[in-house]
Each structure stands twice: as C-alpha cells, then as structure tokens.
CSV table of C-alpha atoms and ligand atoms in Angstrom, one decimal:
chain,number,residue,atom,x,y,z
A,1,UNK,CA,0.0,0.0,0.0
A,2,UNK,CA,1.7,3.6,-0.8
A,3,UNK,CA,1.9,5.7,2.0
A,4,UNK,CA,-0.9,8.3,2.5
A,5,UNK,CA,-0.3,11.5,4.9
A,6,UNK,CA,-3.5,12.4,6.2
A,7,UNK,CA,-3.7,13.2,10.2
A,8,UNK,CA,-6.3,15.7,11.8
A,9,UNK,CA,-6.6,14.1,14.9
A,10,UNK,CA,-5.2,12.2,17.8
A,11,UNK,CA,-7.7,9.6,17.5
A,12,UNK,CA,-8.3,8.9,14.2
A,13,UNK,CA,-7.9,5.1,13.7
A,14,UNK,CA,-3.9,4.9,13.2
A,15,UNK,CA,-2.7,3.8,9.6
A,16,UNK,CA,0.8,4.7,9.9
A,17,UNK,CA,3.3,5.7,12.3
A,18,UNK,CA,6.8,6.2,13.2
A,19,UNK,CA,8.9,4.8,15.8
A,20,UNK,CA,12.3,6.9,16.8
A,21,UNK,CA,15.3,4.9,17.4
A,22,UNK,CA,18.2,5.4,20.3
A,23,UNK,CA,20.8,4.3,18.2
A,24,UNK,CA,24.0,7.2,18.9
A,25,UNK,CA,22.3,8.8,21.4
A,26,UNK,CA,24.1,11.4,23.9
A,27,UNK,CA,23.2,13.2,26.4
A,28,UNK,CA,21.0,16.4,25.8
A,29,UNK,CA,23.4,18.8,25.7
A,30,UNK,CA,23.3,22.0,28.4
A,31,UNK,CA,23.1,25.3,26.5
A,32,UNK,CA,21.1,28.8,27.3
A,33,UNK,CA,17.7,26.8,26.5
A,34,UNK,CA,18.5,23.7,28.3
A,35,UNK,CA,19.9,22.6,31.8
A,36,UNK,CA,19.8,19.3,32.9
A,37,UNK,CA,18.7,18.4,36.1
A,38,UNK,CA,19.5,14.8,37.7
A,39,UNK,CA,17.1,13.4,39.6
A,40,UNK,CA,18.7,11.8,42.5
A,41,UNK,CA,19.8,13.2,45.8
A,42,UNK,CA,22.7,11.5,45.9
A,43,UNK,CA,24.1,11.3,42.5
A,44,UNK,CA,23.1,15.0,42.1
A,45,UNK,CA,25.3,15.9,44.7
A,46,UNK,CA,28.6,14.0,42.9
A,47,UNK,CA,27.7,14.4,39.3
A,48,UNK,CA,27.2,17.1,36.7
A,49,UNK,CA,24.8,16.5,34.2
A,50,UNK,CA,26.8,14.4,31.9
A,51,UNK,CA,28.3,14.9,28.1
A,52,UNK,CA,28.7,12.9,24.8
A,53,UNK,CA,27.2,9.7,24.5
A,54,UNK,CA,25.2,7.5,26.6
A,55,UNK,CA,26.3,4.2,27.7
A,56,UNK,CA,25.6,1.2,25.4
A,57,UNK,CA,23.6,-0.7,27.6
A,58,UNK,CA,21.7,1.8,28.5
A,59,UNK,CA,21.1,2.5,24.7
A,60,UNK,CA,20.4,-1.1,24.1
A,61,UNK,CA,17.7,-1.3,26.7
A,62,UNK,CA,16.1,1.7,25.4
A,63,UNK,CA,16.1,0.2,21.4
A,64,UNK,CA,14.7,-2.7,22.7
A,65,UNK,CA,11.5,-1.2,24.5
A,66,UNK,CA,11.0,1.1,21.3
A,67,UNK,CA,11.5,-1.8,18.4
A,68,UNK,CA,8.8,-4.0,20.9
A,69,UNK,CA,6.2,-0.9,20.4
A,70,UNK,CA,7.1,-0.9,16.3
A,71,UNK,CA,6.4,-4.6,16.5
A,72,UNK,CA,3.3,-4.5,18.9
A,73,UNK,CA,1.8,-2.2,16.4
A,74,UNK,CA,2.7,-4.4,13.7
A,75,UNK,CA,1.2,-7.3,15.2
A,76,UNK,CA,-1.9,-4.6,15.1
A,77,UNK,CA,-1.9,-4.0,11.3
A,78,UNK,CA,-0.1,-1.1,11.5
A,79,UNK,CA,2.2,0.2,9.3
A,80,UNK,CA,5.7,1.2,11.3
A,81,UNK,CA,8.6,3.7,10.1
A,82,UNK,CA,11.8,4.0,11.7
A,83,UNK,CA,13.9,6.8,11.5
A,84,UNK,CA,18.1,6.9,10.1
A,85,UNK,CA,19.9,7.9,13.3
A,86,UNK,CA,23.1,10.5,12.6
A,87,UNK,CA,26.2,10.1,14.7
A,88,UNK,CA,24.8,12.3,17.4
A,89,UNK,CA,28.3,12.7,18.8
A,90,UNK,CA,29.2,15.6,17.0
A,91,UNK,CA,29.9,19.1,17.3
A,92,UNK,CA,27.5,21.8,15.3
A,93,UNK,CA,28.9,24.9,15.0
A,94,UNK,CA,27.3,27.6,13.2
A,95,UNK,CA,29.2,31.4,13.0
A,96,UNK,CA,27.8,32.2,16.7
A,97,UNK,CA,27.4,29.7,18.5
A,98,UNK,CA,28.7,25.9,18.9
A,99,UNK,CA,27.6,23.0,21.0
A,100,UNK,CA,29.7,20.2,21.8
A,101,UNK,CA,27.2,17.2,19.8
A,102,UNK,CA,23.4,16.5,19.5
A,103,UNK,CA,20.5,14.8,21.3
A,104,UNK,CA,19.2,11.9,19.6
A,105,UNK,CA,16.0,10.5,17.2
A,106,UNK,CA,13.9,8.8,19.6
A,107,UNK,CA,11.1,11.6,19.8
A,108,UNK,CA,10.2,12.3,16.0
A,109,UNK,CA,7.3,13.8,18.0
A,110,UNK,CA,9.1,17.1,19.2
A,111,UNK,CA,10.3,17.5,15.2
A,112,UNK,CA,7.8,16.8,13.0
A,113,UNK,CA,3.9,17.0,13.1
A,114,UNK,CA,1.3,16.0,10.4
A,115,UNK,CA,-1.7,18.0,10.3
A,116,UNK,CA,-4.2,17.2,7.6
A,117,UNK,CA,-2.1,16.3,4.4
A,118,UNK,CA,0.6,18.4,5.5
A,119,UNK,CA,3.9,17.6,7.4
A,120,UNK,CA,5.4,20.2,8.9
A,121,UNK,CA,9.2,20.6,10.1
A,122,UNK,CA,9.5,22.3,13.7
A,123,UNK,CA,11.8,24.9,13.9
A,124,UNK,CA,12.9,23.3,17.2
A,125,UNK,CA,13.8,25.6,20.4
A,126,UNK,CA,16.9,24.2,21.5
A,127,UNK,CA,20.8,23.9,19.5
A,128,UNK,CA,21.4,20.8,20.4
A,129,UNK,CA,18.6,19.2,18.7
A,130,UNK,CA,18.8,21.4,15.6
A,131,UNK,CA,19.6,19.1,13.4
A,132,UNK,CA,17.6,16.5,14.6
A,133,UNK,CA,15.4,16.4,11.3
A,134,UNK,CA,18.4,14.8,9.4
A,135,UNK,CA,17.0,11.5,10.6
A,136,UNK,CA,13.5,11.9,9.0
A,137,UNK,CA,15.0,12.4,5.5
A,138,UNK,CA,14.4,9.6,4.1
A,139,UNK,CA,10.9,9.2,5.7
A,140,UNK,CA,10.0,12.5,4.3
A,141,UNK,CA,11.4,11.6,0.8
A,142,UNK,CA,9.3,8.0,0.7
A,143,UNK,CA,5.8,10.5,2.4
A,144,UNK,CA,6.7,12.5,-0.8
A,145,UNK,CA,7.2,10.3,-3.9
A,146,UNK,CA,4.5,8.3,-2.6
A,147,UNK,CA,1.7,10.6,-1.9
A,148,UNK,CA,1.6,13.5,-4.9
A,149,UNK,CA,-0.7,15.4,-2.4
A,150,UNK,CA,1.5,15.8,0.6
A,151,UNK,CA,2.7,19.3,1.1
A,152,UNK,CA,6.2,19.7,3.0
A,153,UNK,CA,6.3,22.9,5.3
A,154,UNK,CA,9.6,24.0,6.9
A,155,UNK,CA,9.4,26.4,9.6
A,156,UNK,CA,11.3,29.5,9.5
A,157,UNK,CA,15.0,28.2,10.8
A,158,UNK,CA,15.7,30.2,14.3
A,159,UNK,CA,19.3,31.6,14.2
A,160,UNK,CA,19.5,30.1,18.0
A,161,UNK,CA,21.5,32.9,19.1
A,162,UNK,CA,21.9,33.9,23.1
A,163,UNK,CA,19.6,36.4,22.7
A,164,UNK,CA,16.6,34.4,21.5
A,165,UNK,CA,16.9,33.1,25.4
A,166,UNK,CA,16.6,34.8,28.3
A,167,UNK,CA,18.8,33.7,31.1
A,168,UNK,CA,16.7,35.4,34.1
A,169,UNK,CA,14.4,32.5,33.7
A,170,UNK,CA,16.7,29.7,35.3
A,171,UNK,CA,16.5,31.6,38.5
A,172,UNK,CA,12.9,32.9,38.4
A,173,UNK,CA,11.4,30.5,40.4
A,174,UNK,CA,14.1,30.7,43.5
A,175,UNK,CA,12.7,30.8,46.6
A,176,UNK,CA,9.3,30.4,45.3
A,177,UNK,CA,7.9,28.6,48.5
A,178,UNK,CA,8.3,31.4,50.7
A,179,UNK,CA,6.8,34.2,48.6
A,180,UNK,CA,2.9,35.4,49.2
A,181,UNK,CA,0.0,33.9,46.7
A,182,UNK,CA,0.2,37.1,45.1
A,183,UNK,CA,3.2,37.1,43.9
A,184,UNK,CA,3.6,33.5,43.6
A,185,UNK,CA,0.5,34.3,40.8
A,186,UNK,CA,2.6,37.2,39.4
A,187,UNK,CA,5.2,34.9,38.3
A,188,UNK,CA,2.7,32.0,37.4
A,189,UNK,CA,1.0,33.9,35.4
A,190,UNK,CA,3.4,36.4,33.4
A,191,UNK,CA,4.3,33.2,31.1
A,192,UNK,CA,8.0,34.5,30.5
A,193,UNK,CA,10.0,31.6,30.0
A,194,UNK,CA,13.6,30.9,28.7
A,195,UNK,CA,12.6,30.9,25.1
A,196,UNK,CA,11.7,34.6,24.1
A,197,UNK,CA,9.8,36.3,21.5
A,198,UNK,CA,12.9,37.5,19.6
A,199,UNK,CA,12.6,34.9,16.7
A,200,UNK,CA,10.1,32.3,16.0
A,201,UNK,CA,10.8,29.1,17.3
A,202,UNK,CA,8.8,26.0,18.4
A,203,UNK,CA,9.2,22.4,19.2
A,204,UNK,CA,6.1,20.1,17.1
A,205,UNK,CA,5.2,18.6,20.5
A,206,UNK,CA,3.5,21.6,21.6
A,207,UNK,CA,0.5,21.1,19.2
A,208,UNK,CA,-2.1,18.8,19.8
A,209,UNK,CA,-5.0,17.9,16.9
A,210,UNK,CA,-9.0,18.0,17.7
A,211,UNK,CA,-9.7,18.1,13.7
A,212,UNK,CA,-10.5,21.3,12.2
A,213,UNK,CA,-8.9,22.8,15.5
A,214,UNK,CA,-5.2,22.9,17.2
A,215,UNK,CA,-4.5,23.9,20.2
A,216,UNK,CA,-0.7,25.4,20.8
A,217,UNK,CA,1.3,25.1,24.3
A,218,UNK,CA,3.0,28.5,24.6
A,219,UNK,CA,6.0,27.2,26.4
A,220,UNK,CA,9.8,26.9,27.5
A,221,UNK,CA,9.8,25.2,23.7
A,222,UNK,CA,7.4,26.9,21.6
A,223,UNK,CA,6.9,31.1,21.6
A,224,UNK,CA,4.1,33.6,20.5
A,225,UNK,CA,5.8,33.8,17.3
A,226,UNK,CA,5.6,30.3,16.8
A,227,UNK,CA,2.3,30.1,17.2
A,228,UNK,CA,1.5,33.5,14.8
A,229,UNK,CA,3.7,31.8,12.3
A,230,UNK,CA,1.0,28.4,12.4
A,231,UNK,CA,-1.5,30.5,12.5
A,232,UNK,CA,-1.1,32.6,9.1
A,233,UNK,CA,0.2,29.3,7.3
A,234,UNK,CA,-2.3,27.5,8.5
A,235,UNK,CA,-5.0,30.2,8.1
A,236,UNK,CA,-8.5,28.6,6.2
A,237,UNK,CA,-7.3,24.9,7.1
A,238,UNK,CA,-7.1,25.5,10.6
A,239,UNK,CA,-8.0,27.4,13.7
A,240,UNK,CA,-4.8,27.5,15.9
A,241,UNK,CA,-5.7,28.4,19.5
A,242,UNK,CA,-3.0,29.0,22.7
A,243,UNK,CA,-3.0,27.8,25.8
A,244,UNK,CA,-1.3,28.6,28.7
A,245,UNK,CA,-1.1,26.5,31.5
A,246,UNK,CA,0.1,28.6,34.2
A,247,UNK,CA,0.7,26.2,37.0
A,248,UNK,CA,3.9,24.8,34.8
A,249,UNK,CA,6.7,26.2,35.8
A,250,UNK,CA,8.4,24.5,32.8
A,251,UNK,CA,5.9,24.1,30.3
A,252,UNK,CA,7.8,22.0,27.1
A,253,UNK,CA,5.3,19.7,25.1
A,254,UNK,CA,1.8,19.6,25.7
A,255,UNK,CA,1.4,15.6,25.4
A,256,UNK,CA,1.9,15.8,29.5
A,257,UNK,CA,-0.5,18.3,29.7
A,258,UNK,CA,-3.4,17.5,28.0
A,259,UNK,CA,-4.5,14.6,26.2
A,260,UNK,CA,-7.8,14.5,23.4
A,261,UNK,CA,-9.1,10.9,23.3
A,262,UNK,CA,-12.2,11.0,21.9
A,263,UNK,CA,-14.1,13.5,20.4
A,264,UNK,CA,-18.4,13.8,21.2
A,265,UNK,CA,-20.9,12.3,19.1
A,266,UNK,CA,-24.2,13.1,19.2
A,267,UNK,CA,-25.3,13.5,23.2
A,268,UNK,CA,-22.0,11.6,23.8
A,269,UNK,CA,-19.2,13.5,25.9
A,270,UNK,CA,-15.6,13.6,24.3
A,271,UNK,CA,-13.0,12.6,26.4
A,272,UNK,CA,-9.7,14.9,27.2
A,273,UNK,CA,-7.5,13.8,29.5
A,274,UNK,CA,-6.0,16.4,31.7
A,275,UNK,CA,-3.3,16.7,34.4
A,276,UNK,CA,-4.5,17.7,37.9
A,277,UNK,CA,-1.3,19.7,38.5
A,278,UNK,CA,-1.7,22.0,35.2
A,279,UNK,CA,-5.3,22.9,35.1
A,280,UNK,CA,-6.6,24.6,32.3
A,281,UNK,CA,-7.3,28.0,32.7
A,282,UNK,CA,-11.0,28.7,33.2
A,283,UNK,CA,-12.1,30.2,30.1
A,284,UNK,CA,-10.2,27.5,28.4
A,285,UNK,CA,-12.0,24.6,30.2
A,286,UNK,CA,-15.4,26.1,29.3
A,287,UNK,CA,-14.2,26.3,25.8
A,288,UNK,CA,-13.9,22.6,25.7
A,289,UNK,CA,-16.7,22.1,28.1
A,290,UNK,CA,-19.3,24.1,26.5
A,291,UNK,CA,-18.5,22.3,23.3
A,292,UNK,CA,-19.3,18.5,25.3
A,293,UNK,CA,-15.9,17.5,26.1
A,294,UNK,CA,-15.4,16.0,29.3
A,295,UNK,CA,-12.6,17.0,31.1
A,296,UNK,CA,-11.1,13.8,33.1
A,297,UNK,CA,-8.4,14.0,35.2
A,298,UNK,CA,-5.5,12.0,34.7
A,299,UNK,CA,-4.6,9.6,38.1
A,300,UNK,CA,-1.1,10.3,40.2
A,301,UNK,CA,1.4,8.7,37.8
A,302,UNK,CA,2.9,5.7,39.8
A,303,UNK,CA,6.5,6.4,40.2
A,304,UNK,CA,6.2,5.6,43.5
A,305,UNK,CA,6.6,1.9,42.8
A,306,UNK,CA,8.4,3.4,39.7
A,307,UNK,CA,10.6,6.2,40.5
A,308,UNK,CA,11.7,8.2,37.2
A,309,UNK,CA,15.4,7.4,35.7
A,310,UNK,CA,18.0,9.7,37.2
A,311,UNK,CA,18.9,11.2,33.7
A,312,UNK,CA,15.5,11.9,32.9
A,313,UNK,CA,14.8,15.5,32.0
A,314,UNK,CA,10.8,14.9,31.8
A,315,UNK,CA,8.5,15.1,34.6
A,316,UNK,CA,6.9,12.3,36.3
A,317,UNK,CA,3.3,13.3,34.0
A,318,UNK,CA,4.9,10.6,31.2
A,319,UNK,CA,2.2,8.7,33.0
A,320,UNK,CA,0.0,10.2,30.6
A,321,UNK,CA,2.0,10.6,27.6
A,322,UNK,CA,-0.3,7.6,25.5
A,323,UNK,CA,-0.4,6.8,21.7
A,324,UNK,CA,-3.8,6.3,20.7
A,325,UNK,CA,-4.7,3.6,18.1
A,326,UNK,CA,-8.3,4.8,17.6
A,327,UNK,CA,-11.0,6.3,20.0
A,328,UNK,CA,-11.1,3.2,21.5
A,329,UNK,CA,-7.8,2.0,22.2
A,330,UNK,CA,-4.8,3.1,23.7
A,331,UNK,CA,-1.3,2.3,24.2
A,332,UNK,CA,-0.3,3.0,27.8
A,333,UNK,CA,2.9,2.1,29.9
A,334,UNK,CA,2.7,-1.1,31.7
A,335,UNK,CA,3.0,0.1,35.2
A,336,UNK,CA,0.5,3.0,35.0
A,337,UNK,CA,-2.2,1.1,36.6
A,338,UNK,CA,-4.0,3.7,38.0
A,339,UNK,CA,-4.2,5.5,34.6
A,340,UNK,CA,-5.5,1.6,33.1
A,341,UNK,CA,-8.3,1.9,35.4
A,342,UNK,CA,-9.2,4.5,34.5
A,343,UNK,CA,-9.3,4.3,31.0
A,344,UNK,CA,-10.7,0.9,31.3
A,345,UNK,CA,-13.9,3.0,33.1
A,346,UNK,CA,-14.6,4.7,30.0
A,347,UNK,CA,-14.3,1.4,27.9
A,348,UNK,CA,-11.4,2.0,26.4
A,349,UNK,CA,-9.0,-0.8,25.7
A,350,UNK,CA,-5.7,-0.5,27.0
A,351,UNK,CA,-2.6,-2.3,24.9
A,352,UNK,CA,0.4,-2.2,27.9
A,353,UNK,CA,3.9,-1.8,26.8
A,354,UNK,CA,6.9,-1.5,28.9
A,355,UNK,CA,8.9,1.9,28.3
A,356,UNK,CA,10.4,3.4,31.3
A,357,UNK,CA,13.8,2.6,29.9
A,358,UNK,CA,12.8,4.9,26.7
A,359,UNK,CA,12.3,8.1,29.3
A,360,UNK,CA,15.4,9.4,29.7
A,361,UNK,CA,15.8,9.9,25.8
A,362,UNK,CA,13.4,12.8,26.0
A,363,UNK,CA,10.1,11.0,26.6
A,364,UNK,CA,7.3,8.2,26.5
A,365,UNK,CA,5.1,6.5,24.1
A,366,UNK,CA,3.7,9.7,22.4
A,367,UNK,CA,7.0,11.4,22.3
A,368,UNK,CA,8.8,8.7,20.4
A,369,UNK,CA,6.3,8.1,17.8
A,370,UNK,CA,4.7,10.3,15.1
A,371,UNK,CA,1.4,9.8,13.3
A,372,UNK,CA,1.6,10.2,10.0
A,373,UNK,CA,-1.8,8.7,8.5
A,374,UNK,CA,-5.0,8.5,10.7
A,375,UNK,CA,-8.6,7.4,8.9
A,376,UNK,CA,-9.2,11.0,9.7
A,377,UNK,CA,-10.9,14.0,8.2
A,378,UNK,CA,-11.4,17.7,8.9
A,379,UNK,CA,-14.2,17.5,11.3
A,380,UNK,CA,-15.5,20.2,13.3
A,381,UNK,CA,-15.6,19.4,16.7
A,382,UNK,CA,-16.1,23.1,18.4
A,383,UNK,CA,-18.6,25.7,17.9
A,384,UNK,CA,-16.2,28.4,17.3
A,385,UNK,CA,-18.6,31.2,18.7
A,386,UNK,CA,-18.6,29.7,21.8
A,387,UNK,CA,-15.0,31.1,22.9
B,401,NVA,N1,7.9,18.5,29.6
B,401,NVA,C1,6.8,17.8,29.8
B,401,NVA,C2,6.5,16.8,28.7
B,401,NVA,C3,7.6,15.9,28.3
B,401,NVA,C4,7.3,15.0,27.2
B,401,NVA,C5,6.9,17.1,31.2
B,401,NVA,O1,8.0,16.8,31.6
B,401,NVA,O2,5.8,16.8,31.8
C-alpha cells in the first residue's frame, strides 16, 4: 500500500506511524535553553549532568522497549517507520554559536507534526537538537514520492543565538515557596519563560489535533511567534488556539498536559484527558466544556513503585503521555495502573507496553512516535462562537 499523509486528529484510527530509534544517542546537551537536572539526591550531589554519549547498555535497553512498540503495532496491522539515526556525537557549530554534539532521534514527536495532508518541520527551540530532522530524510522523501498530495512545510530556521533566550528565567522561580500567593500568581501567570519572543521558534510537541482545530502550548519550547507563524500558514485549514497552563513552571510539550481521546458524538461527551497539576485556565476549560468534552483527570502517575530514571529531563506526567490507536484503544505504559483503570472505566482498551527505559531519551510513548496517517478528516468538533 503507498503511503498516504492524512492526520487531523489524535484519535483517528492509526494507519501509519513512526517509531524513533536510540541508536548514537548522547546526552542532551546543556546550552542557554536547556539545563539538565539529575534526579537523584545522591548522584546529584557528585555528578554534573553528563556529556557525549550515553552508555551502550543503557542505549540497548532503550532500542529494545522502542523496536517491541514498532512490533506490537505491527502485530496490530499497523504500518511502522523507523527513523536513520546520525552520529549524534558531534559538534554543530554555526558562526555564533557551537555545542559540543546533539540529542538523539527517539522523539520524531518534538520535530515533525502531520496536520491534515501536510507535514510540517518544527523549527525546534533548542541547539542541540537542531539538526535532529536529518534522521526523517528519508521518511519524508518515501511520504513525498508516494503521496503526490503531501505538502512539505519548513518552519522558518531560528538563528538560536543567546539572545533568543533569556537567562533570568533559570533563576525565576528561586525561593518560590516562601513568597505570598500574590506574587507567587505574578510569576505564574506572566508566562516569561527561557525561550523569548525574539525569533520564532517551536518544538512540534507543543500542538495537539481536535480536527479542524489545534491547540498550541506556549512554552519553555514553543513562543508567541511560533504560534503566529502556524497560525497565518495554516489560516483557512485550521484554527490555531494558545494555551497557557500557568501552573507549569516548565511548560515544554503539551502531550503531558493535555490529552484528546475521543471526540463527542451526538449527546455523547468527548474525552480529554487532563493533568491535575496544570489545570486549564478557566475560560479554556469552558471552551472545551461548552462544546461536550469531558474533562477527566489524569490519576497520580505511579512512580512511586516506579521512580523516574536519574537522567531523565521529563517530569513524572509521562504517566500520561499515550499513543492512541483509535478512539477506543490506547497504548499506555505497563506500570500506570491507575491511569488503566481508569481508562478501562470509560471502555477503552488499554494495549500495555513496557517503556520506562525509553524516558530518559526525551520522553514516553507519544513522544517517540509520530502519526503520520489516521482514517481522519477535517471535522468540526467546536462551535467556534462559543469562545
Ligand atoms: N515537559 C513535559 C512533557 C515531556 C514529554 C513534562 O515533563 O511533563
């Protein structure tokens, strides 16, 4: 069967999907966008975030979780892409800036997003992980000599230069605790974060698909800009909407954040999955409300019996970070029981996967993959006037 792009939503029943690989990864590199933050007390206190490339084994265990999700959606009837990994062990240099060597491929998700019949190509937010798109190549040449209507969109390429970041934000939240509500709010809620508005720049992971509508993080990883660029491309095929989600101190990727499962039909309530922590703010959850969504929160994650790897830059809401095969089915990690309940209480069907060896390469089971043709269309699933 040629390959077909065609994605509006998250649900759409999934056709065809990629699966990153770990193969060369390093470390994330730290640079004026990124710092990386161990987390364990005791290594903390002897380590510095490590550089260059990460252990074999440790990449082994990681391929092997990611190459049994390609094969469980296989098994499924679905058709599974894999990425071309670089050497990620190398330096970029550009004339103003250089960073010692890259990230990795295992979260196409962050780089690349399908919307409709067209792919398009993240900036990205962060130097280390400029080049990431090197990988997709070939993926994008095969979407493009085998579907005539695919349209290729490259975002505007951010120059990545100090002053695109501002540096103030690392300390912002110091002392945070001891401050009064008011101006606890007044830092919540002035959404300056490390990324500024000096040049457009976005990370793909920040967009999530309800069909004829997407709703944009604006984030540590994705700016105003950004989200004005989508917006006039995308103008007549679209509506792009922000959201802010004030209660994340680091916003990056909204796949943690909020999650669309299932869209209304008829006197049936849509399902979107939210995170108790980040709430919606309230004009927002009327938006979706008014328009029959339900809003369901998403269980504590279960890191307790679980606790997240040490090198892991993502926060413990991976819990919730799913791959949905259709509006029925989901693809959840195996020890999120809570979130299984759950799910299984509003009939979904849950395929369990083991991936905690995957998170310290930038993410879970929605990160790593990228959608690429749903049975989809543009349906409108919000009454516009209601917001
Ligand atoms: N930065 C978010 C999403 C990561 C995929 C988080 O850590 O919750």
């Amino acid at each position: 069967m040629p390959l077909k792009v065609n994605a509006w939503t998250q649900w759409g029943k999934l056709k065809t999907v990629v699966v990153g690989r770990a193969d060369f990864a390093c470390f994330q590199p730290e640079e004026p966008g990124f710092r990386g933050r161990i987390n364990n007390k005791v290594i903390e206190k002897e380590l510095n975030w490590p550089v260059g490339r990460k252990k074999k084994s440790v990449i082994d265990k990681a391929n092997s979780q990611l190459d049994n999700l390609a094969s469980t959606l296989s098994n499924i009837g679905i058709k599974v892409l894999r990425p071309s990994p670089i050497d990620f062990n190398q330096e970029i240099k550009t004339p103003t800036w250089k960073v010692t060597h890259m990230f990795c491929c295992v979260c196409p998700r962050d780089v690349l997003i399908t919307i409709g019949n067209f792919v398009i190509e993240a900036s990205m937010s962060k130097r280390g992980r400029f080049f990431e798109y090197l990988s997709y190549k070939d993926i994008m040449y095969s979407l493009w000599d085998s579907d005539s209507s695919m349209k290729w969109k490259v975002a505007p390429k951010p120059t990545m230069n100090s002053d695109m970041y501002w540096e103030g934000y690392w300390t912002k939240f110091n002392d945070f605790d001891k401050k009064s509500k008011d101006e606890q709010d007044n830092l919540l809620y002035d959404y300056k974060y490390v990324l500024n508005e000096k040049e457009i720049a976005f990370d793909a992971a920040d967009i999530t698909r309800c069909g004829k509508d997407i709703f944009v993080q604006h984030s540590m990883t994705t700016n105003l800009r950004a989200i004005e660029w989508l917006r006039r491309e995308l103008d007549g095929y679209v509506r792009v909407h922000i959201l802010n989600f004030p209660y994340d101190k680091e916003p990056s990727h909204i796949d943690c954040t909020i999650v669309p499962l299932r869209p209304p039909r008829g006197k049936k309530e849509g399902i979107l999955l939210t995170n108790p922590e980040r709430p919606l703010l309230e004009k927002d959850k009327k938006f979706f409300t008014d328009n029959n969504w339900c809003l369901i929160d998403a269980p504590m994650p279960s890191q307790a019996n679980y606790p997240m790897p040490s090198f892991c830059s993502s926060s413990k809401w991976l819990s919730m970070n799913l791959l949905s095969i259709d509006e029925n089915t989901v693809v959840v990690e195996e020890g999120e029981k809570g979130l299984h309940d759950l799910l299984e209480a509003f009939n979904f069907k849950i395929i369990k996967v083991p991936y905690r060896d995957v998170f310290e390469f930038g993410g879970s089971i929605h990160c790593s993959t990228w959608d690429i043709e749903r049975e989809d269309s543009s349906q409108d699933f919000f009454n516009i006037e209601s917001y």
